[in-house]
PDB file of N, CA and C in Angstrom:
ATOM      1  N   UNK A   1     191.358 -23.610  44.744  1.00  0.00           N
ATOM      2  CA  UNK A   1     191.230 -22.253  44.236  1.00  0.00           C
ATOM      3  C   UNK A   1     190.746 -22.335  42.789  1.00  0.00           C
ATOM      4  N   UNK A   2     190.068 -21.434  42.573  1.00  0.00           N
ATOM      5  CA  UNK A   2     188.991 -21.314  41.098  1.00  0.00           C
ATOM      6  C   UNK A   2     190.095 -21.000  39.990  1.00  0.00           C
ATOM      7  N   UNK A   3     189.895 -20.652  38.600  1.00  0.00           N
ATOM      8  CA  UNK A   3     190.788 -20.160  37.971  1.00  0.00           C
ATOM      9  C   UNK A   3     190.559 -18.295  37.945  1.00  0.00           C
ATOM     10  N   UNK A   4     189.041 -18.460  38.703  1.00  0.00           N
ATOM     11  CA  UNK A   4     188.561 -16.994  38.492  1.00  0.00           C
ATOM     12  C   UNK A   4     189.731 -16.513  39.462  1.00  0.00           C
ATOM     13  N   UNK A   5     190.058 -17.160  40.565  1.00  0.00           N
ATOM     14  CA  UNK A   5     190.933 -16.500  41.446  1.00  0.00           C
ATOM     15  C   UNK A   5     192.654 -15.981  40.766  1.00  0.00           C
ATOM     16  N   UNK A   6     192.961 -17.147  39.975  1.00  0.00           N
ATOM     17  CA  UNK A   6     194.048 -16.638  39.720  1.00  0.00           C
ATOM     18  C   UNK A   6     194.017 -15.541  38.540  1.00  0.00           C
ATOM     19  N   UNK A   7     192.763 -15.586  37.668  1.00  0.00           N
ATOM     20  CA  UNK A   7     192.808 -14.562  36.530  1.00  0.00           C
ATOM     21  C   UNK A   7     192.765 -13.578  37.429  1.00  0.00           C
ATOM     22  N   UNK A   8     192.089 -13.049  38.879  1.00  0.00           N
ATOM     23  CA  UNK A   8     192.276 -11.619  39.207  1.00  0.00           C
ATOM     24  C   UNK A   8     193.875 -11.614  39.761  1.00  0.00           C
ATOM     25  N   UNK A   9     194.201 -12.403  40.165  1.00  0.00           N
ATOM     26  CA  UNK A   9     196.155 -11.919  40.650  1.00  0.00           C
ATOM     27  C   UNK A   9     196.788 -11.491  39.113  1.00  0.00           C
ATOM     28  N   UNK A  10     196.537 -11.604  37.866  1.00  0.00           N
ATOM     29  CA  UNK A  10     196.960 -11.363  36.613  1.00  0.00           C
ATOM     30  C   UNK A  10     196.799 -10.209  36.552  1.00  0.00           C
ATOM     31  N   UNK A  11     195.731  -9.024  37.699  1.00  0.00           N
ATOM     32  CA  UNK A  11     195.677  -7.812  37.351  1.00  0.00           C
ATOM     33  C   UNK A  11     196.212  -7.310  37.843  1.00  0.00           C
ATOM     34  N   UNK A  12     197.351  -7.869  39.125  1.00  0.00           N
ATOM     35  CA  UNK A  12     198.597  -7.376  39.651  1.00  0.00           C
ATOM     36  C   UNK A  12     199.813  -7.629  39.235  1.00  0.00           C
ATOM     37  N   UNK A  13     200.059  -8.910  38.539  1.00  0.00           N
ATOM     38  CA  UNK A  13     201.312  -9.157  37.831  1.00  0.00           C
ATOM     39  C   UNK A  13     200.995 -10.076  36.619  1.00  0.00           C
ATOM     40  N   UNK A  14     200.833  -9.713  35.825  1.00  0.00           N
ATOM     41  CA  UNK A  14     200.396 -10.355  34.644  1.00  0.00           C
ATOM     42  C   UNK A  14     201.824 -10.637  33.640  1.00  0.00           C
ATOM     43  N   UNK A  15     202.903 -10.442  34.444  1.00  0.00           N
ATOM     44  CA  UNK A  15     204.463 -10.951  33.732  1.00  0.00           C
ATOM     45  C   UNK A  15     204.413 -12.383  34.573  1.00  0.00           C
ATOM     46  N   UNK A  16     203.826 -13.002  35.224  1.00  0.00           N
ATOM     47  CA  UNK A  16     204.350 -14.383  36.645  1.00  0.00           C
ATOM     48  C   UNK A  16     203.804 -15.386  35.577  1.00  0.00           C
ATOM     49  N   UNK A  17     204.605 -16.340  35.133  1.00  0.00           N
ATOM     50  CA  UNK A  17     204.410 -17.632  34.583  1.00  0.00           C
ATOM     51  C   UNK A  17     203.659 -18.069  35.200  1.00  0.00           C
ATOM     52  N   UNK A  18     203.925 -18.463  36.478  1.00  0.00           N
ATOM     53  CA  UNK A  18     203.192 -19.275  37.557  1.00  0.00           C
ATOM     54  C   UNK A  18     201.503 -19.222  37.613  1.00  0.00           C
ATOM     55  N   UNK A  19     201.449 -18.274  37.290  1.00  0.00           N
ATOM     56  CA  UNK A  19     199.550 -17.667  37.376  1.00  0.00           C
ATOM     57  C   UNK A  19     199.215 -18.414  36.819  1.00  0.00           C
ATOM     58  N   UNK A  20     199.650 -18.732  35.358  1.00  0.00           N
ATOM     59  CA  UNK A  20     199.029 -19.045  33.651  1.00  0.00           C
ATOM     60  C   UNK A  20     198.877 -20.407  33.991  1.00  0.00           C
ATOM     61  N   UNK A  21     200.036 -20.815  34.590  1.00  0.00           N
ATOM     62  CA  UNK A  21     200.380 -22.256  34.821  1.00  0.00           C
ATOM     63  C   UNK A  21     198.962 -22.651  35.942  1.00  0.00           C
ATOM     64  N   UNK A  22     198.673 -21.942  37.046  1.00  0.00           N
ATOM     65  CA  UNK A  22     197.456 -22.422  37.906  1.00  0.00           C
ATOM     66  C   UNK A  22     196.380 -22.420  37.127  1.00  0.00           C
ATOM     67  N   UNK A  23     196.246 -21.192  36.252  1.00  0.00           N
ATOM     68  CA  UNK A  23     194.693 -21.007  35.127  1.00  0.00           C
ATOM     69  C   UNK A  23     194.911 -22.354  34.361  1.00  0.00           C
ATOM     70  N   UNK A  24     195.926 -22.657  33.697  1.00  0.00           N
ATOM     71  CA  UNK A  24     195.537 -23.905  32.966  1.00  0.00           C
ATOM     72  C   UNK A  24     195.533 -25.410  34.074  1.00  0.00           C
ATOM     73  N   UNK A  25     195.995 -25.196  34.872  1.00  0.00           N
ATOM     74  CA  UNK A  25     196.031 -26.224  35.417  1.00  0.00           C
ATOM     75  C   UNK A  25     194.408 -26.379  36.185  1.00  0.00           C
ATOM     76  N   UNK A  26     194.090 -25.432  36.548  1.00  0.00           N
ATOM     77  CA  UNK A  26     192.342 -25.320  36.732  1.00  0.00           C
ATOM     78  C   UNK A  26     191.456 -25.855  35.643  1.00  0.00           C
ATOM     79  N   UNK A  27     191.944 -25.158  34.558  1.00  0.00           N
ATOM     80  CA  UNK A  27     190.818 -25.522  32.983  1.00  0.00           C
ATOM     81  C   UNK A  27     191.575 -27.105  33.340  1.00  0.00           C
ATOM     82  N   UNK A  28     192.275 -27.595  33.034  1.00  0.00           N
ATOM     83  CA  UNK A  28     192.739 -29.205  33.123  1.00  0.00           C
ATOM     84  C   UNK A  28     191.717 -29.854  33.630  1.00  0.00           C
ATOM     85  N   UNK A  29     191.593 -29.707  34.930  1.00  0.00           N
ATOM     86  CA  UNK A  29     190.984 -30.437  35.563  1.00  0.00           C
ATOM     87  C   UNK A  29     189.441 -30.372  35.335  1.00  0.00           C
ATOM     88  N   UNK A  30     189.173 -29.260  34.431  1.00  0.00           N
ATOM     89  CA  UNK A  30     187.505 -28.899  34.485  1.00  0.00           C
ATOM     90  C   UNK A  30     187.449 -29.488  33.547  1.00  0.00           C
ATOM     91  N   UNK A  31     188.313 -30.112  32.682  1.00  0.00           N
ATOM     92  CA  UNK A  31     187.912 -30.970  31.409  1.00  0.00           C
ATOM     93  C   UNK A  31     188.203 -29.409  30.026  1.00  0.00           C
ATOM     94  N   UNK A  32     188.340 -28.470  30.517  1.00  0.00           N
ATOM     95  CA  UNK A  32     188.364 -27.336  29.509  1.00  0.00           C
ATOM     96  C   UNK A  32     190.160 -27.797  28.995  1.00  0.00           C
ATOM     97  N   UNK A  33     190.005 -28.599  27.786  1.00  0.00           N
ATOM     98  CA  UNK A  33     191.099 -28.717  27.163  1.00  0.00           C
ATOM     99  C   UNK A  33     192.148 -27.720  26.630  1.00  0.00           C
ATOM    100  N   UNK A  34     191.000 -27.086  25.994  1.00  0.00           N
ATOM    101  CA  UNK A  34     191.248 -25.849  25.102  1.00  0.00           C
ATOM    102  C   UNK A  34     192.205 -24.504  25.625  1.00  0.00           C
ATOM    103  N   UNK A  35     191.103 -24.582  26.788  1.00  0.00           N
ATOM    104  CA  UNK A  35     191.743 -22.925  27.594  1.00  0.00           C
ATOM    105  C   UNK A  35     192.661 -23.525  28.281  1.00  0.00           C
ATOM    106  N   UNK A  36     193.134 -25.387  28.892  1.00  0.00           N
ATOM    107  CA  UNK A  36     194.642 -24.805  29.064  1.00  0.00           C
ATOM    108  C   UNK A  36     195.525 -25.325  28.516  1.00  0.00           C
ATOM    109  N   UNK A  37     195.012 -25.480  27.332  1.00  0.00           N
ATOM    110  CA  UNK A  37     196.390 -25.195  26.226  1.00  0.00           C
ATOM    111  C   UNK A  37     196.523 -23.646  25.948  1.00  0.00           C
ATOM    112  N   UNK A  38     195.582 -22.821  25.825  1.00  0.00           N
ATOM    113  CA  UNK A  38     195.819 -21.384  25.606  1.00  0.00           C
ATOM    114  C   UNK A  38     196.462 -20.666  26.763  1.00  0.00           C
ATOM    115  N   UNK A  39     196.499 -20.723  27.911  1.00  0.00           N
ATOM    116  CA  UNK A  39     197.052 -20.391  29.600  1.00  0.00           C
ATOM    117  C   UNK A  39     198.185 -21.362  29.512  1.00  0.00           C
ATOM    118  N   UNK A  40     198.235 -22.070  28.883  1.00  0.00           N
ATOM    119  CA  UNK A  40     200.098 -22.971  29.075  1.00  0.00           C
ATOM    120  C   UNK A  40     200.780 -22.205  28.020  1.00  0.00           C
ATOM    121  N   UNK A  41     199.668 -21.879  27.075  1.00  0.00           N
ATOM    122  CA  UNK A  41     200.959 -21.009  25.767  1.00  0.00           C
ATOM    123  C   UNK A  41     201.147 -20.179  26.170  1.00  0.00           C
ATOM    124  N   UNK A  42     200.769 -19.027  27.408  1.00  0.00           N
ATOM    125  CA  UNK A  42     201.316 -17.743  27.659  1.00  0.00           C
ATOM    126  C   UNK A  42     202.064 -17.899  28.750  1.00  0.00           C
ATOM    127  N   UNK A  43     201.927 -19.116  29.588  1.00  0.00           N
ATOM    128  CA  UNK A  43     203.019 -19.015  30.629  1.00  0.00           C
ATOM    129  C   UNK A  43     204.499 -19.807  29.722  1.00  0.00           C
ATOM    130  N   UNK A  44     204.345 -20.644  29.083  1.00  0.00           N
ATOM    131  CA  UNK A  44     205.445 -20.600  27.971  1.00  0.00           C
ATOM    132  C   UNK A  44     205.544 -19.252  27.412  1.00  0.00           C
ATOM    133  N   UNK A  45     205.339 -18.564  27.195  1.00  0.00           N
ATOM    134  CA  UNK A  45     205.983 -17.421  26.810  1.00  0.00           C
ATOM    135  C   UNK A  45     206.965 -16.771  27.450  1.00  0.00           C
ATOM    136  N   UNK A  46     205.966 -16.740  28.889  1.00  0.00           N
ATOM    137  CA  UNK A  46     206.679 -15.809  30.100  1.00  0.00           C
ATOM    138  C   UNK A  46     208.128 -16.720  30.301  1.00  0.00           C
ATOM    139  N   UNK A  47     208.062 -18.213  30.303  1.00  0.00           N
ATOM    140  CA  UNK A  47     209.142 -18.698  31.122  1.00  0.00           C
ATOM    141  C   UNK A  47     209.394 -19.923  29.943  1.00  0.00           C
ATOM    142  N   UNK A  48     210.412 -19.908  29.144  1.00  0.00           N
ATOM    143  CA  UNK A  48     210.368 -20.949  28.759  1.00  0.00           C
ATOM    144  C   UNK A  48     211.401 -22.123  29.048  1.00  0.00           C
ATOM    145  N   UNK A  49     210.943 -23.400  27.995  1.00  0.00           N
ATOM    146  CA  UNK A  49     211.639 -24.466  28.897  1.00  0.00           C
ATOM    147  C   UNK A  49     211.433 -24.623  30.227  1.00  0.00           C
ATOM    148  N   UNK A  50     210.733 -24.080  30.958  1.00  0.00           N
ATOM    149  CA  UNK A  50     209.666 -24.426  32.464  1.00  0.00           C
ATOM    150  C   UNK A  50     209.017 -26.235  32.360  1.00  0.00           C
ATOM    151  N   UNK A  51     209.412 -26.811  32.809  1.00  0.00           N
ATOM    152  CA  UNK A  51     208.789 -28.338  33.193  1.00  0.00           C
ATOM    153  C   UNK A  51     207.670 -28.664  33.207  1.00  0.00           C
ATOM    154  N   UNK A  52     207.395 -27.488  34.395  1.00  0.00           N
ATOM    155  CA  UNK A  52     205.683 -27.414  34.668  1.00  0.00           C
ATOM    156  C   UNK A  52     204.941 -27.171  33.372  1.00  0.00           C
ATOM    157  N   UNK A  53     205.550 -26.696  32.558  1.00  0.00           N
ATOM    158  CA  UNK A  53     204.537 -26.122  31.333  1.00  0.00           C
ATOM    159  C   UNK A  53     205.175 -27.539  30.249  1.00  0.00           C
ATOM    160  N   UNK A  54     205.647 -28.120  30.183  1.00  0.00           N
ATOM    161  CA  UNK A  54     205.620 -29.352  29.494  1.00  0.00           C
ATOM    162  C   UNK A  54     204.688 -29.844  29.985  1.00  0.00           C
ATOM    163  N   UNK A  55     205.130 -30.218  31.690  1.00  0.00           N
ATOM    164  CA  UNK A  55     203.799 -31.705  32.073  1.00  0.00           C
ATOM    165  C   UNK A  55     202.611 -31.065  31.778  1.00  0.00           C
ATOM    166  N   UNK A  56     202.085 -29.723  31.871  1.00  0.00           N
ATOM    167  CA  UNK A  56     200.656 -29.690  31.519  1.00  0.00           C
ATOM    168  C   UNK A  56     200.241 -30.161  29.878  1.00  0.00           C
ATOM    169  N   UNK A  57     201.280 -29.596  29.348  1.00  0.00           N
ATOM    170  CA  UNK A  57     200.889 -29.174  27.828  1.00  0.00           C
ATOM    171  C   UNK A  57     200.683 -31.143  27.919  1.00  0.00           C
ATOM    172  N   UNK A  58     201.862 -32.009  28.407  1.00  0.00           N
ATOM    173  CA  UNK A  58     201.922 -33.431  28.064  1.00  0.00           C
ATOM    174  C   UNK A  58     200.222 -33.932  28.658  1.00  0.00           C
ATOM    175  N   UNK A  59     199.720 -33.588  29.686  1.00  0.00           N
ATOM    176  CA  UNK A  59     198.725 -34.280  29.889  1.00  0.00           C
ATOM    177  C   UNK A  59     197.581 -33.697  29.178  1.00  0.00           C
ATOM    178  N   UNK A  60     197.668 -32.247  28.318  1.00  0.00           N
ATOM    179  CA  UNK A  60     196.466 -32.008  27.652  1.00  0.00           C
ATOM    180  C   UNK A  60     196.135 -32.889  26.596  1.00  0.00           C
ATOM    181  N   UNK A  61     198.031 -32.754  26.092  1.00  0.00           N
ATOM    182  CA  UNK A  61     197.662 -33.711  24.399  1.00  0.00           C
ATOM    183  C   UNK A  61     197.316 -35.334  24.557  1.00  0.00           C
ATOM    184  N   UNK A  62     197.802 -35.900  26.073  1.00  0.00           N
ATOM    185  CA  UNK A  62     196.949 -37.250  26.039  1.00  0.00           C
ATOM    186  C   UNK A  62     195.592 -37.210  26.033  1.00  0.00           C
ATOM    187  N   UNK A  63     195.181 -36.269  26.666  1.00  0.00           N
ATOM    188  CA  UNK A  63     193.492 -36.408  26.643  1.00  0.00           C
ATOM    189  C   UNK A  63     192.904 -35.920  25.072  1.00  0.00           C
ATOM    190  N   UNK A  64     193.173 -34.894  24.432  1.00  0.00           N
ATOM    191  CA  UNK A  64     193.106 -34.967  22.641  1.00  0.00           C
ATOM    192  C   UNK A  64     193.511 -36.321  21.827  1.00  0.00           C
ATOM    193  N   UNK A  65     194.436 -37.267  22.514  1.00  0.00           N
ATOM    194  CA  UNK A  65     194.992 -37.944  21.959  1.00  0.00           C
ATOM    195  C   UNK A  65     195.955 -38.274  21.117  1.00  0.00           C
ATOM    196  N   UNK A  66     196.799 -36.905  21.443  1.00  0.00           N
ATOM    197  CA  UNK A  66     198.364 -36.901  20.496  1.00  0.00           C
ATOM    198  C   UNK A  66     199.063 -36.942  21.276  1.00  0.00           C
ATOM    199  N   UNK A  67     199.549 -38.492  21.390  1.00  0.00           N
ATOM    200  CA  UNK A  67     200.364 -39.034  22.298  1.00  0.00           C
ATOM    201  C   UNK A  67     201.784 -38.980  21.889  1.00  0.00           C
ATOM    202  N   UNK A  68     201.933 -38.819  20.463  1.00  0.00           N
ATOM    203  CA  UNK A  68     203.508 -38.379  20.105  1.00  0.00           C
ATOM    204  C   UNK A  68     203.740 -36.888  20.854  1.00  0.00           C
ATOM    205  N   UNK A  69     202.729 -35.954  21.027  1.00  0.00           N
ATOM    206  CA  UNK A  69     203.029 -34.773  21.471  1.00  0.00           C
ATOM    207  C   UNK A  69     203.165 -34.674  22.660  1.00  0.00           C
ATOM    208  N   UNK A  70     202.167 -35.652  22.940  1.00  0.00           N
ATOM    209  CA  UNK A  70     202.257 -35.933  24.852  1.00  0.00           C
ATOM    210  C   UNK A  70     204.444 -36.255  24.881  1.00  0.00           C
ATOM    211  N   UNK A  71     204.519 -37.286  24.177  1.00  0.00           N
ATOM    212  CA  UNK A  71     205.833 -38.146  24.341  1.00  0.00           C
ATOM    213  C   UNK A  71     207.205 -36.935  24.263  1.00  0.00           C
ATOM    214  N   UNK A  72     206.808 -36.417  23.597  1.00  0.00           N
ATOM    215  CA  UNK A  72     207.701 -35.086  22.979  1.00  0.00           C
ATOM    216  C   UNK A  72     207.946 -33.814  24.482  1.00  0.00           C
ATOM    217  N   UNK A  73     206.568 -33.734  24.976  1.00  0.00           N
ATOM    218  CA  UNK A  73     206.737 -32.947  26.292  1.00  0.00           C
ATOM    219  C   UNK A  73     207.018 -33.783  27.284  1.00  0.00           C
ATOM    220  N   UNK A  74     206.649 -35.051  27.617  1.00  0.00           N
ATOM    221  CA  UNK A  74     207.145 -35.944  28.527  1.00  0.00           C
ATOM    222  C   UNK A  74     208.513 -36.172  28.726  1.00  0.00           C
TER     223      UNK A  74
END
C-alpha cells in the first residue's frame, strides 16, 4: 500500500496513530528520510511511548547516522 493510500484514511480519522506510523513507514522505505521523521512526530503525538514509533524513529536516525539516537530509541 502507497503512502498516498494511507494519507486519504487521515481524511476519516486523522486522531489514529497507526496511519502516521504506515505514512512514515512508507517514506522509510522510499528512502524519504525526512517525511518519516515528520509522520513519526505526529503519530508520537497521537500515542506516546508507542514502540512502533521508537523502532521507526531508531531506523531513520541509523540511516542519517545518529546512532546514539538510533541507541536511545532502540
Amino acid at each position: 500500500i502507497s503512502s498516498e493510500t494511507y494519507e486519504a484514511a487521515l481524511s476519516h480519522n486523522e486522531k489514529y496513530h497507526r496511519i502516521y506510523q504506515h505514512i512514515a513507514w512508507c517514506h522509510f522505505q522510499q528512502g524519504n528520510i525526512i517525511e518519516a521523521m515528520e509522520y513519526v512526530g505526529k503519530a508520537d503525538m497521537r500515542s506516546r511511548e508507542n514502540p512502533d514509533n521508537f523502532y521507526i524513529k531508531g531506523r531513520c536516525y541509523l540511516i542519517m547516522q545518529k546512532n546514539r539516537e538510533a541507541f536511545d530509541c532502540f
